[in-house]
């Protein structure tokens, strides 16, 4: 069967054409093979912008998306209360000044439907849909050394080749449902928050069990409690949660943001976390107890991530951190009327901020409702799900529905779900068996021309994702452009550069209190996953400078192959 090429006669394609038709056909089977300059996996924030950028460069691109619509995280996570806890005006694209001016965010923290509308608007406005194939899950991405092409197969029977493969598959996109004994026997409905039914769920009159009290649990529990007859929360580890203090944006605020977008975005890019937080540069130890309390009250009144910026050393000094943790525990005690329930909700096993901090609306208050009860499954573990409910070591609970807010196989889950093979047939999952290894979080040695957006080793989930996504997409786009201008057919991370980067990522993480918590940042939520701190703690601004320096030095630490 003839190969189909839809590429322009650019430098890269001249090199492609040097690969014989027979060579490629023999690699993939007798099915017609379509070739693209680039294949992108995922059509969320990352995939949509990557497509836009590659099109700007004139590359033929195909995006594969497992969902029936675009939106990624915001397509799947439709549970009641789903909301972003980064402010809307920061959690949005900055690449198009026109888009920034057109779009009206309604609230400080955007709800899931609003973000999904925004992403659909982006897909339409930039005419992206014609290169996106929905309802299609990529099964394998296999590098062919002879042709220097990636061979991609999907569950819809597509078999395509591409010079560049870019994973935009999400850091928190592989739901984790623990293997509770008896789960299949449950006669009621079971939901995972990350795969919520599109038609919604009516819990009216139902006895609902919720397992999990992470960011998702604390968002969904207050909403379900408003509807259900009774909600039983099964909590293994209490989390620190801070008040969101969400509210509609005023017309004046919207106008001011629109007038100042360029400065606002620049500050985000140069910041530590990807959005503007005013950090107090004082240590919590250099002020009096009264001054500390006053400061904590001040930031508590503002709410959101600002609370963690009350002092400069909350994330690195255990004594300062404990002051903040004590303050939040006291707030829980003041809010929750039942002292025993309040005690159970107070975290003690990790420093504040070392597990992903939660941002809530009325979470602790929800435990003052008559129809909500809390079960500590740390002291009385879940033993099994029965046909009529859930049984712990000490008691049985009758339930009509069970909601698993049990999180995700973070950062590597979506990659390992695909068969990704690089040089010498090496499986990515095997290369990363002891933990992910990347250079700058964007490439891994032995996998040429495979880019990972917001991969392990980049600020990613420790930052405002949209800022980190744009930085990666732009860096990748610039890299592809550089390769064309310099007649390069492949780029690959060097092992020495990768080793040095992994060591640096660990060193920076160990300087903080992060490794003290059993968090998903460390893979601790997935049985058997190696305990390695995955995101880069060094800060968005510093990381951007480092990436730019690498590019300015002709992609230092990468091996580039030319074909002239
Ligand atoms: O998942 P999680 P999530 N038995 O892993 C519990 C982002 N996000 O979906 O801590 C009993 O944090 C588990 O208990 P433990 C954000 O980055 C953002 O809530 O392992 N319980 C924990 O309580 C966030 O961090 C927004 O002891 C079990 C919970 O399930 C990330 O997504 C909103 C259990 C899982 O918490 C993931 O959050 C929502 C078991 N066998 C999410 N297994 C925004 O607003 C797990 N648990 C942007």
Coordinates of C-alpha atoms and ligand atoms in Angstrom, one line a residue:
X1 CA 0.0 0.0 0.0
X2 CA 1.3 3.5 -0.8
X3 CA 2.3 5.7 2.0
X4 CA 0.4 9.0 2.3
X5 CA 2.4 12.1 2.9
X6 CA 0.8 15.4 3.6
X7 CA 3.9 17.2 4.6
X8 CA 5.4 20.3 3.0
X9 CA 8.7 20.2 1.2
X10 CA 10.6 21.5 4.1
X11 CA 14.0 20.5 5.4
X12 CA 12.7 17.8 7.7
X13 CA 10.7 16.2 5.0
X14 CA 13.6 16.0 2.6
X15 CA 15.2 13.9 5.2
X16 CA 12.0 11.8 5.7
X17 CA 11.9 11.1 2.0
X18 CA 15.3 9.6 2.2
X19 CA 13.6 6.8 4.1
X20 CA 12.4 4.2 1.7
X21 CA 8.8 3.4 1.4
X22 CA 9.5 -0.3 1.9
X23 CA 11.4 0.4 5.1
X24 CA 8.4 2.2 6.7
X25 CA 5.8 -0.2 5.4
X26 CA 7.6 -3.2 6.8
X27 CA 7.7 -1.5 10.2
X28 CA 4.0 -1.1 10.5
X29 CA 2.1 -3.8 8.6
X30 CA 0.1 -3.7 5.5
X31 CA -2.4 -1.2 6.8
X32 CA -2.1 2.2 5.0
X33 CA 0.3 4.4 6.9
X34 CA -0.3 8.1 7.2
X35 CA 2.7 10.3 8.0
X36 CA 2.6 13.5 10.0
X37 CA 5.4 15.8 11.0
X38 CA 4.2 15.6 14.6
X39 CA 1.8 13.6 16.6
X40 CA 0.5 15.0 19.9
X41 CA -1.2 12.9 22.5
X42 CA -4.0 14.6 24.4
X43 CA -6.2 17.6 23.7
X44 CA -6.2 19.4 27.0
X45 CA -4.5 22.7 27.8
X46 CA -1.2 21.3 26.6
X47 CA -2.3 19.5 23.4
X48 CA -4.4 22.4 22.1
X49 CA -1.6 24.9 22.4
X50 CA 1.0 22.4 21.1
X51 CA -1.2 21.9 18.0
X52 CA -1.5 25.7 17.5
X53 CA 2.2 26.2 17.8
X54 CA 3.2 23.4 15.5
X55 CA 0.7 24.7 12.9
X56 CA 2.3 28.1 13.2
X57 CA 5.6 26.4 12.3
X58 CA 3.9 24.7 9.3
X59 CA 4.1 21.1 10.6
X60 CA 1.4 18.7 9.7
X61 CA 0.1 17.5 13.0
X62 CA -2.4 15.0 14.3
X63 CA -3.7 15.1 17.9
X64 CA -5.2 12.0 19.4
X65 CA -7.6 12.4 22.3
X66 CA -9.2 9.6 24.3
X67 CA -12.2 11.7 25.3
X68 CA -15.2 12.5 23.2
X69 CA -14.3 16.2 23.5
X70 CA -11.4 18.5 24.1
X71 CA -10.5 19.7 27.6
X72 CA -8.4 17.0 29.2
X73 CA -8.7 17.2 33.0
X74 CA -11.6 19.6 32.6
X75 CA -13.4 17.2 30.3
X76 CA -13.2 14.2 32.7
X77 CA -13.4 15.8 36.2
X78 CA -17.0 16.9 36.2
X79 CA -17.9 16.0 39.8
X80 CA -20.0 18.5 41.7
X81 CA -17.9 21.3 43.1
X82 CA -15.0 20.8 40.6
X83 CA -13.2 24.0 40.4
X84 CA -9.7 25.2 39.8
X85 CA -7.8 26.6 42.8
X86 CA -5.5 28.8 40.7
X87 CA -7.2 32.2 40.0
X88 CA -8.9 32.2 36.6
X89 CA -7.1 35.2 35.2
X90 CA -3.8 33.4 35.8
X91 CA -5.1 30.0 34.9
X92 CA -5.6 30.7 31.2
X93 CA -3.6 31.0 28.0
X94 CA -1.4 34.1 27.5
X95 CA -0.3 33.4 23.9
X96 CA -3.1 35.4 22.3
X97 CA -3.7 38.9 23.4
X98 CA -7.0 38.9 21.5
X99 CA -8.2 35.8 23.3
X100 CA -7.3 37.4 26.6
X101 CA -9.3 40.4 25.8
X102 CA -12.3 38.5 24.5
X103 CA -12.8 36.0 27.2
X104 CA -14.7 37.0 30.4
X105 CA -13.9 35.0 33.5
X106 CA -16.8 35.3 36.0
X107 CA -15.3 34.1 39.3
X108 CA -12.0 34.4 41.1
X109 CA -11.6 30.6 40.9
X110 CA -13.2 29.1 37.8
X111 CA -15.7 26.2 37.9
X112 CA -15.1 23.2 35.7
X113 CA -17.9 24.0 33.2
X114 CA -16.5 27.5 32.7
X115 CA -13.0 26.1 32.0
X116 CA -14.3 23.5 29.7
X117 CA -16.3 26.2 27.8
X118 CA -13.1 28.2 27.5
X119 CA -11.1 25.3 26.1
X120 CA -13.9 24.6 23.6
X121 CA -13.9 28.2 22.6
X122 CA -10.1 28.0 22.1
X123 CA -10.5 24.9 19.9
X124 CA -13.1 26.7 17.7
X125 CA -11.5 30.1 17.7
X126 CA -8.2 28.8 16.4
X127 CA -9.8 26.2 14.2
X128 CA -8.0 23.4 15.9
X129 CA -10.6 20.6 15.7
X130 CA -9.8 19.6 12.1
X131 CA -6.5 18.1 13.3
X132 CA -7.9 16.5 16.5
X133 CA -9.1 12.9 16.4
X134 CA -11.4 12.3 19.4
X135 CA -12.5 9.0 21.0
X136 CA -9.0 7.7 20.2
X137 CA -6.6 6.3 22.7
X138 CA -3.0 5.8 21.7
X139 CA -1.8 2.3 22.5
X140 CA 1.8 2.4 21.5
X141 CA 4.6 4.8 20.4
X142 CA 7.5 2.9 19.0
X143 CA 10.7 4.5 17.7
X144 CA 12.2 3.1 14.5
X145 CA 15.9 3.7 14.4
X146 CA 16.3 3.0 10.7
X147 CA 13.8 5.7 9.7
X148 CA 14.2 7.9 12.8
X149 CA 10.4 8.0 13.0
X150 CA 7.9 7.3 15.7
X151 CA 5.3 4.7 14.9
X152 CA 2.0 5.3 16.6
X153 CA -0.9 2.9 17.0
X154 CA -4.3 3.7 18.4
X155 CA -7.3 1.7 19.7
X156 CA -9.2 2.8 16.6
X157 CA -6.8 1.0 14.2
X158 CA -4.8 4.1 13.2
X159 CA -1.1 3.4 12.4
X160 CA 0.8 6.5 11.7
X161 CA 4.4 7.6 11.6
X162 CA 5.8 11.0 12.8
X163 CA 9.1 12.7 13.1
X164 CA 8.1 14.2 16.4
X165 CA 5.9 12.8 19.1
X166 CA 4.7 15.0 21.9
X167 CA 2.9 13.6 25.0
X168 CA 0.3 16.0 26.3
X169 CA -1.4 13.3 28.2
X170 CA -1.7 15.0 31.6
X171 CA -0.1 14.6 35.0
X172 CA -3.3 13.7 36.8
X173 CA -5.2 11.8 34.2
X174 CA -5.0 8.2 35.2
X175 CA -7.6 7.6 37.9
X176 CA -6.6 5.4 40.8
X177 CA -9.3 3.2 42.2
X178 CA -7.9 1.0 45.0
X179 CA -8.6 -2.7 44.7
X180 CA -11.0 -2.9 47.6
X181 CA -12.1 -6.5 48.1
X182 CA -15.7 -7.0 47.1
X183 CA -16.0 -3.8 45.0
X184 CA -17.6 -5.7 42.1
X185 CA -20.3 -7.1 44.4
X186 CA -21.6 -3.7 45.4
X187 CA -25.2 -3.3 44.2
X188 CA -25.3 0.5 44.3
X189 CA -23.4 2.8 42.0
X190 CA -19.7 3.4 42.2
X191 CA -18.2 6.6 40.8
X192 CA -14.6 7.8 40.4
X193 CA -14.5 11.6 40.5
X194 CA -12.0 11.6 37.6
X195 CA -14.5 9.8 35.4
X196 CA -17.7 11.5 36.4
X197 CA -20.9 10.7 34.3
X198 CA -21.6 13.5 31.8
X199 CA -25.3 13.5 32.6
X200 CA -24.6 14.2 36.3
X201 CA -25.7 12.2 39.3
X202 CA -28.8 12.7 41.4
X203 CA -28.0 11.8 45.0
X204 CA -31.3 12.9 46.4
X205 CA -32.4 10.6 49.2
X206 CA -29.3 8.4 48.9
X207 CA -26.9 7.2 51.5
X208 CA -23.5 8.1 49.9
X209 CA -20.0 7.0 51.0
X210 CA -17.1 9.1 49.9
X211 CA -13.6 7.6 50.1
X212 CA -10.8 10.2 50.0
X213 CA -10.1 13.6 51.4
X214 CA -7.6 15.2 49.0
X215 CA -8.3 18.3 46.9
X216 CA -11.1 16.4 45.1
X217 CA -12.7 15.0 48.2
X218 CA -12.8 18.4 49.9
X219 CA -14.5 19.9 46.9
X220 CA -17.1 17.2 46.3
X221 CA -18.1 16.3 49.9
X222 CA -19.8 19.7 50.7
X223 CA -21.8 19.5 47.4
X224 CA -23.0 15.9 47.8
X225 CA -23.9 16.7 51.4
X226 CA -26.3 19.4 50.2
X227 CA -28.3 16.7 48.2
X228 CA -27.9 13.3 49.8
X229 CA -29.8 11.8 52.7
X230 CA -26.6 11.0 54.4
X231 CA -22.9 11.2 53.5
X232 CA -20.3 9.0 55.2
X233 CA -16.7 10.2 54.6
X234 CA -14.1 7.5 54.9
X235 CA -10.9 9.4 55.7
X236 CA -7.5 7.8 55.9
X237 CA -5.3 10.9 56.1
X238 CA -6.6 14.3 57.1
X239 CA -5.3 17.1 54.8
X240 CA -4.8 20.7 55.5
X241 CA -7.3 22.8 53.7
X242 CA -7.4 26.6 53.3
X243 CA -10.4 28.7 52.6
X244 CA -10.7 29.7 48.9
X245 CA -12.8 32.8 49.6
X246 CA -14.1 32.5 46.1
X247 CA -16.3 35.3 44.7
X248 CA -17.5 36.8 41.4
X249 CA -14.9 39.1 39.8
X250 CA -16.1 42.7 39.7
X251 CA -16.3 44.7 36.4
X252 CA -13.5 46.9 37.8
X253 CA -11.3 43.9 38.5
X254 CA -11.9 42.4 35.0
X255 CA -11.1 45.8 33.3
X256 CA -8.0 46.2 35.4
X257 CA -6.7 42.7 34.5
X258 CA -7.3 43.3 30.8
X259 CA -5.5 46.5 30.9
X260 CA -2.5 45.0 32.7
X261 CA -2.4 41.5 31.2
X262 CA 1.2 41.8 29.7
X263 CA 2.7 42.7 33.1
X264 CA 0.6 40.2 34.9
X265 CA 1.7 37.4 32.6
X266 CA 5.3 38.4 32.8
X267 CA 5.2 38.4 36.6
X268 CA 3.6 34.9 36.5
X269 CA 6.4 33.7 34.2
X270 CA 9.1 35.0 36.5
X271 CA 7.5 33.8 39.7
X272 CA 8.2 30.7 41.8
X273 CA 4.8 29.1 41.4
X274 CA 3.5 30.5 38.1
X275 CA 1.2 33.1 39.6
X276 CA 1.6 36.2 41.6
X277 CA 1.7 35.7 45.3
X278 CA 3.0 38.3 47.6
X279 CA 5.5 36.5 49.7
X280 CA 6.5 37.9 53.1
X281 CA 10.3 37.7 53.1
X282 CA 10.5 37.4 56.9
X283 CA 11.1 34.1 58.6
X284 CA 8.3 33.0 61.0
X285 CA 11.0 32.8 63.6
X286 CA 12.1 36.4 63.6
X287 CA 8.8 37.8 64.8
X288 CA 7.0 37.7 68.1
X289 CA 4.1 35.2 68.7
X290 CA 1.6 38.1 68.5
X291 CA 3.0 39.3 65.1
X292 CA 3.0 35.8 63.8
X293 CA -0.6 35.3 64.8
X294 CA -1.6 38.6 63.2
X295 CA 0.1 37.7 60.0
X296 CA -1.6 34.2 59.9
X297 CA -5.0 35.8 60.5
X298 CA -4.3 38.3 57.7
X299 CA -3.5 35.7 55.1
X300 CA -6.3 33.4 56.3
X301 CA -8.7 36.3 55.6
X302 CA -7.3 36.5 52.0
X303 CA -7.4 32.7 51.5
X304 CA -6.0 30.4 48.8
X305 CA -2.3 29.7 48.3
X306 CA -1.5 33.1 49.8
X307 CA -1.7 31.5 53.2
X308 CA 1.5 29.5 52.6
X309 CA 3.4 32.7 51.7
X310 CA 2.8 34.2 55.1
X311 CA 6.5 33.8 55.9
X312 CA 9.5 32.9 53.7
X313 CA 10.4 29.7 55.4
X314 CA 7.1 27.7 55.8
X315 CA 8.3 25.2 53.2
X316 CA 11.8 24.7 54.5
X317 CA 11.9 25.2 58.2
X318 CA 10.0 22.7 60.4
X319 CA 9.6 25.0 63.3
X320 CA 8.1 27.8 61.1
X321 CA 6.0 25.2 59.4
X322 CA 4.7 23.9 62.7
X323 CA 3.5 27.4 63.7
X324 CA 1.5 27.6 60.5
X325 CA 0.2 24.0 61.0
X326 CA -0.9 24.7 64.6
X327 CA -2.7 27.8 63.3
X328 CA -4.7 25.8 60.8
X329 CA -5.4 23.0 63.3
X330 CA -6.8 25.7 65.6
X331 CA -9.0 27.0 62.8
X332 CA -10.4 23.5 62.3
X333 CA -11.1 23.3 66.0
X334 CA -13.0 26.6 65.9
X335 CA -15.0 25.6 62.9
X336 CA -16.1 22.1 63.6
X337 CA -18.5 21.9 66.5
X338 CA -18.0 18.3 67.5
X339 CA -14.6 18.1 69.2
X340 CA -14.0 14.5 68.3
X341 CA -14.7 15.1 64.6
X342 CA -12.5 18.2 64.7
X343 CA -9.7 16.2 66.2
X344 CA -10.0 13.6 63.5
X345 CA -9.9 16.3 60.8
X346 CA -6.6 17.8 62.1
X347 CA -3.6 16.6 60.2
X348 CA -0.5 15.6 62.3
X349 CA 1.4 13.3 60.1
X350 CA 3.0 15.7 57.6
X351 CA 4.2 19.3 57.6
X352 CA 1.7 21.7 56.0
X353 CA 2.1 22.1 52.3
X354 CA 4.2 19.0 51.8
X355 CA 1.1 17.1 50.5
X356 CA -0.8 19.2 47.9
X357 CA -2.5 21.8 50.0
X358 CA -6.3 21.8 49.5
X359 CA -8.3 24.9 48.9
X360 CA -12.0 24.6 49.9
X361 CA -15.3 26.3 50.1
X362 CA -17.2 25.3 53.3
X363 CA -15.4 22.0 53.8
X364 CA -14.9 21.9 57.5
X365 CA -18.3 23.5 58.1
X366 CA -19.9 20.6 56.2
X367 CA -19.1 18.4 59.3
X368 CA -21.5 20.4 61.3
X369 CA -24.4 19.1 59.2
X370 CA -26.6 16.4 60.7
X371 CA -26.4 14.3 57.6
X372 CA -22.6 14.0 57.4
X373 CA -20.4 11.7 59.4
X374 CA -16.7 11.0 59.4
X375 CA -15.1 7.6 59.7
X376 CA -11.4 7.2 60.5
X377 CA -10.2 4.4 58.2
X378 CA -6.6 4.8 59.4
X379 CA -7.5 3.3 62.8
X380 CA -10.3 1.1 61.5
X381 CA -9.3 0.2 57.9
X382 CA -11.7 -0.6 55.1
X383 CA -11.9 -4.4 55.0
X384 CA -14.3 -4.9 52.1
X385 CA -17.1 -3.5 50.0
X386 CA -20.2 -5.5 50.5
X387 CA -23.2 -5.8 48.3
X388 CA -25.0 -3.3 50.5
X389 CA -22.2 -1.0 51.6
X390 CA -18.8 -0.9 53.2
X391 CA -17.3 -2.8 56.1
X392 CA -14.4 -1.5 58.1
X393 CA -12.5 -3.4 60.9
X394 CA -15.1 -2.1 63.4
X395 CA -18.4 -1.4 61.7
X396 CA -20.6 -1.8 58.6
X397 CA -22.1 1.1 56.7
X398 CA -25.2 0.7 54.5
X399 CA -24.7 2.7 51.3
X400 CA -26.6 3.3 48.0
X401 CA -23.7 4.9 46.2
X402 CA -19.9 5.0 46.6
X403 CA -17.8 7.9 45.4
X404 CA -14.0 7.2 45.1
X405 CA -12.1 10.5 45.4
X406 CA -9.0 8.4 45.5
X407 CA -6.8 10.4 43.2
X408 CA -4.5 9.4 40.3
X409 CA -1.4 7.6 39.3
X410 CA 0.3 10.9 38.9
X411 CA 2.9 12.1 36.4
X412 CA 3.9 8.7 35.0
X413 CA 0.5 6.9 34.9
X414 CA -0.6 8.2 31.5
X415 CA 2.8 7.5 30.0
X416 CA 3.1 4.0 31.3
X417 CA -0.4 3.2 30.0
X418 CA 1.1 3.4 26.5
X419 CA 3.8 1.1 25.2
X420 CA 6.5 3.7 24.6
X421 CA 9.7 2.2 23.2
X422 CA 12.8 4.1 22.3
X423 CA 16.2 3.1 20.9
X424 CA 17.0 -0.7 21.1
X425 CA 13.3 -1.3 21.9
X426 CA 13.7 0.0 25.4
X427 CA 10.4 0.4 27.2
X428 CA 10.0 3.7 29.0
X429 CA 8.4 2.0 31.9
X430 CA 11.5 -0.2 32.3
X431 CA 13.9 2.7 31.9
X432 CA 12.0 4.5 34.7
X433 CA 11.5 1.4 36.9
X434 CA 13.3 3.1 39.7
X435 CA 11.7 6.5 39.1
X436 CA 11.4 8.9 36.2
X437 CA 14.6 10.1 34.6
X438 CA 14.5 13.2 32.4
X439 CA 16.6 16.1 31.3
X440 CA 14.7 19.3 32.2
X441 CA 11.5 17.2 32.5
X442 CA 11.0 17.5 28.8
X443 CA 13.0 14.7 27.3
X444 CA 14.6 11.4 28.3
X445 CA 17.8 9.8 26.9
X446 CA 17.2 7.0 24.4
X447 CA 13.9 8.5 23.1
X448 CA 14.9 10.9 20.4
X449 CA 12.3 13.5 19.3
X450 CA 9.9 12.5 22.0
X451 CA 8.9 15.5 24.1
X452 CA 7.0 15.3 27.4
X453 CA 4.9 18.3 28.3
X454 CA 5.1 19.1 32.0
X455 CA 6.9 15.8 32.6
X456 CA 8.6 14.7 35.8
X457 CA 11.6 16.8 36.5
X458 CA 9.8 20.0 35.5
X459 CA 7.8 22.4 37.8
X460 CA 4.6 21.0 36.4
X461 CA 2.2 20.1 39.2
X462 CA 4.0 22.4 41.7
X463 CA 3.0 25.4 39.6
X464 CA 0.1 27.1 37.9
X465 CA -0.1 24.5 35.1
X466 CA -1.0 26.9 32.3
X467 CA 2.2 28.9 32.8
X468 CA 4.3 25.7 32.8
X469 CA 2.4 24.3 29.9
X470 CA 2.9 27.4 27.8
X471 CA 6.6 27.5 28.6
X472 CA 7.1 23.8 27.6
X473 CA 5.1 24.2 24.4
X474 CA 7.1 27.3 23.4
X475 CA 10.4 25.7 24.2
X476 CA 9.5 22.6 22.2
X477 CA 8.3 24.8 19.3
X478 CA 11.5 26.8 19.4
X479 CA 13.5 23.6 19.5
X480 CA 11.7 22.2 16.4
X481 CA 12.3 25.5 14.6
X482 CA 16.0 25.4 15.6
X483 CA 16.3 21.9 14.2
X484 CA 14.9 22.9 10.9
X485 CA 17.2 25.9 10.6
X486 CA 20.2 23.7 11.5
X487 CA 19.2 20.7 9.4
X488 CA 18.8 18.4 12.4
X489 CA 16.9 15.2 12.1
X490 CA 16.9 14.3 15.8
X491 CA 17.4 15.6 19.3
X492 CA 18.0 13.5 22.3
X493 CA 18.9 14.1 25.9
X494 CA 22.5 13.1 26.8
X495 CA 22.8 10.6 29.6
X496 CA 25.3 12.8 31.6
X497 CA 23.0 15.8 31.4
X498 CA 20.0 13.7 32.4
X499 CA 21.9 12.2 35.4
X500 CA 23.0 15.7 36.5
X501 CA 19.4 17.0 36.2
X502 CA 17.9 14.1 38.2
X503 CA 20.5 14.7 40.9
X504 CA 19.6 18.4 40.9
X505 CA 15.9 17.8 41.1
X506 CA 16.5 15.5 44.1
X507 CA 18.9 17.9 45.8
X508 CA 16.4 20.8 45.5
X509 CA 13.6 18.7 46.8
X510 CA 15.7 17.5 49.8
X511 CA 16.3 21.1 50.7
X512 CA 12.6 21.4 51.4
X513 CA 10.2 19.6 53.7
X514 CA 8.4 18.0 50.7
X515 CA 10.0 14.5 51.0
X516 CA 8.6 14.2 54.6
X517 CA 5.1 13.5 53.4
X518 CA 3.7 10.3 51.9
X519 CA 2.3 12.2 48.9
X520 CA 1.5 11.5 45.3
X521 CA 4.4 13.8 44.4
X522 CA 6.5 10.9 45.6
X523 CA 4.4 8.2 44.1
X524 CA 3.4 7.1 47.7
X525 CA -0.3 6.8 46.8
X526 CA 0.3 3.9 44.4
X527 CA 1.3 0.5 45.9
X528 CA 4.7 -0.5 44.4
X529 CA 5.5 2.8 42.8
X530 CA 9.1 3.9 43.5
X531 CA 9.4 6.6 46.0
X532 CA 11.0 9.4 44.0
X533 CA 10.1 13.1 44.2
X534 CA 8.9 13.8 40.7
X535 CA 8.2 17.5 40.1
X536 CA 11.0 20.2 40.2
X537 CA 10.8 22.4 43.2
X538 CA 13.3 25.0 42.0
X539 CA 10.5 27.4 40.8
X540 CA 9.0 28.4 37.5
X541 CA 11.1 31.5 36.9
X542 CA 14.4 29.8 37.6
X543 CA 13.5 26.8 35.6
X544 CA 12.5 29.0 32.6
X545 CA 15.9 30.7 32.8
X546 CA 17.7 27.4 32.8
X547 CA 15.7 26.1 29.8
X548 CA 16.4 29.2 27.9
X549 CA 20.1 29.0 28.7
X550 CA 20.2 25.5 27.4
X551 CA 18.5 26.5 24.2
X552 CA 20.8 29.6 23.8
X553 CA 23.8 27.3 24.0
X554 CA 22.6 25.3 21.1
X555 CA 20.7 22.9 23.3
X556 CA 23.5 22.1 25.7
X557 CA 23.2 18.6 27.1
X558 CA 21.2 17.4 24.1
X559 CA 22.7 15.4 21.2
X560 CA 21.5 16.8 17.8
X561 CA 22.0 14.8 14.6
X562 CA 22.3 16.6 11.4
X563 CA 21.6 15.1 8.0
X564 CA 23.6 17.3 5.6
Ligands
LIG1 O1 -6.4 12.8 44.9 P1 -5.4 12.7 46.2 P2 -7.3 14.1 44.5 N1 -8.3 3.8 51.3 O2 -4.4 11.7 45.8 C1 -7.5 8.6 49.7 C2 -5.4 18.1 41.7 N2 -6.7 18.6 41.9 O3 -8.1 13.6 43.4 O4 -3.9 10.5 51.8 C3 -8.7 5.0 51.8 O5 -4.9 14.0 46.6 C4 -6.2 9.3 50.0 O6 -5.8 9.0 51.4 P3 -4.2 9.0 51.8 C5 -4.4 18.4 42.9 O7 -3.1 18.6 42.4 C6 -6.8 20.0 41.8 O8 -8.0 14.6 45.7 O9 -3.5 8.3 50.7 N3 -8.4 6.2 51.3 C7 -6.6 10.7 49.8 O10 -7.3 11.2 50.9 C8 -4.6 17.3 43.7 O11 -3.5 17.1 44.7 C9 -7.9 20.6 42.0 O12 -4.1 8.3 53.1 C10 -7.7 6.2 50.1 C11 -7.5 10.6 48.6 O13 -8.0 9.3 48.6 C12 -4.6 16.2 42.7 O14 -5.5 16.7 41.7 C13 -9.0 19.9 42.4 C14 -7.2 5.0 49.5 C15 -6.8 10.9 47.3 O15 -6.3 12.2 47.3 C16 -5.2 14.9 43.2 O16 -6.3 15.2 44.1 C17 -8.9 18.5 42.5 C18 -7.6 3.8 50.2 N4 -7.2 2.6 49.7 C19 -7.7 17.9 42.3 N5 -6.6 5.3 48.4 C20 -8.0 22.0 41.8 O17 -8.7 22.7 42.3 C21 -6.6 6.7 48.3 N6 -7.2 7.2 49.4 C22 -7.0 22.6 40.8

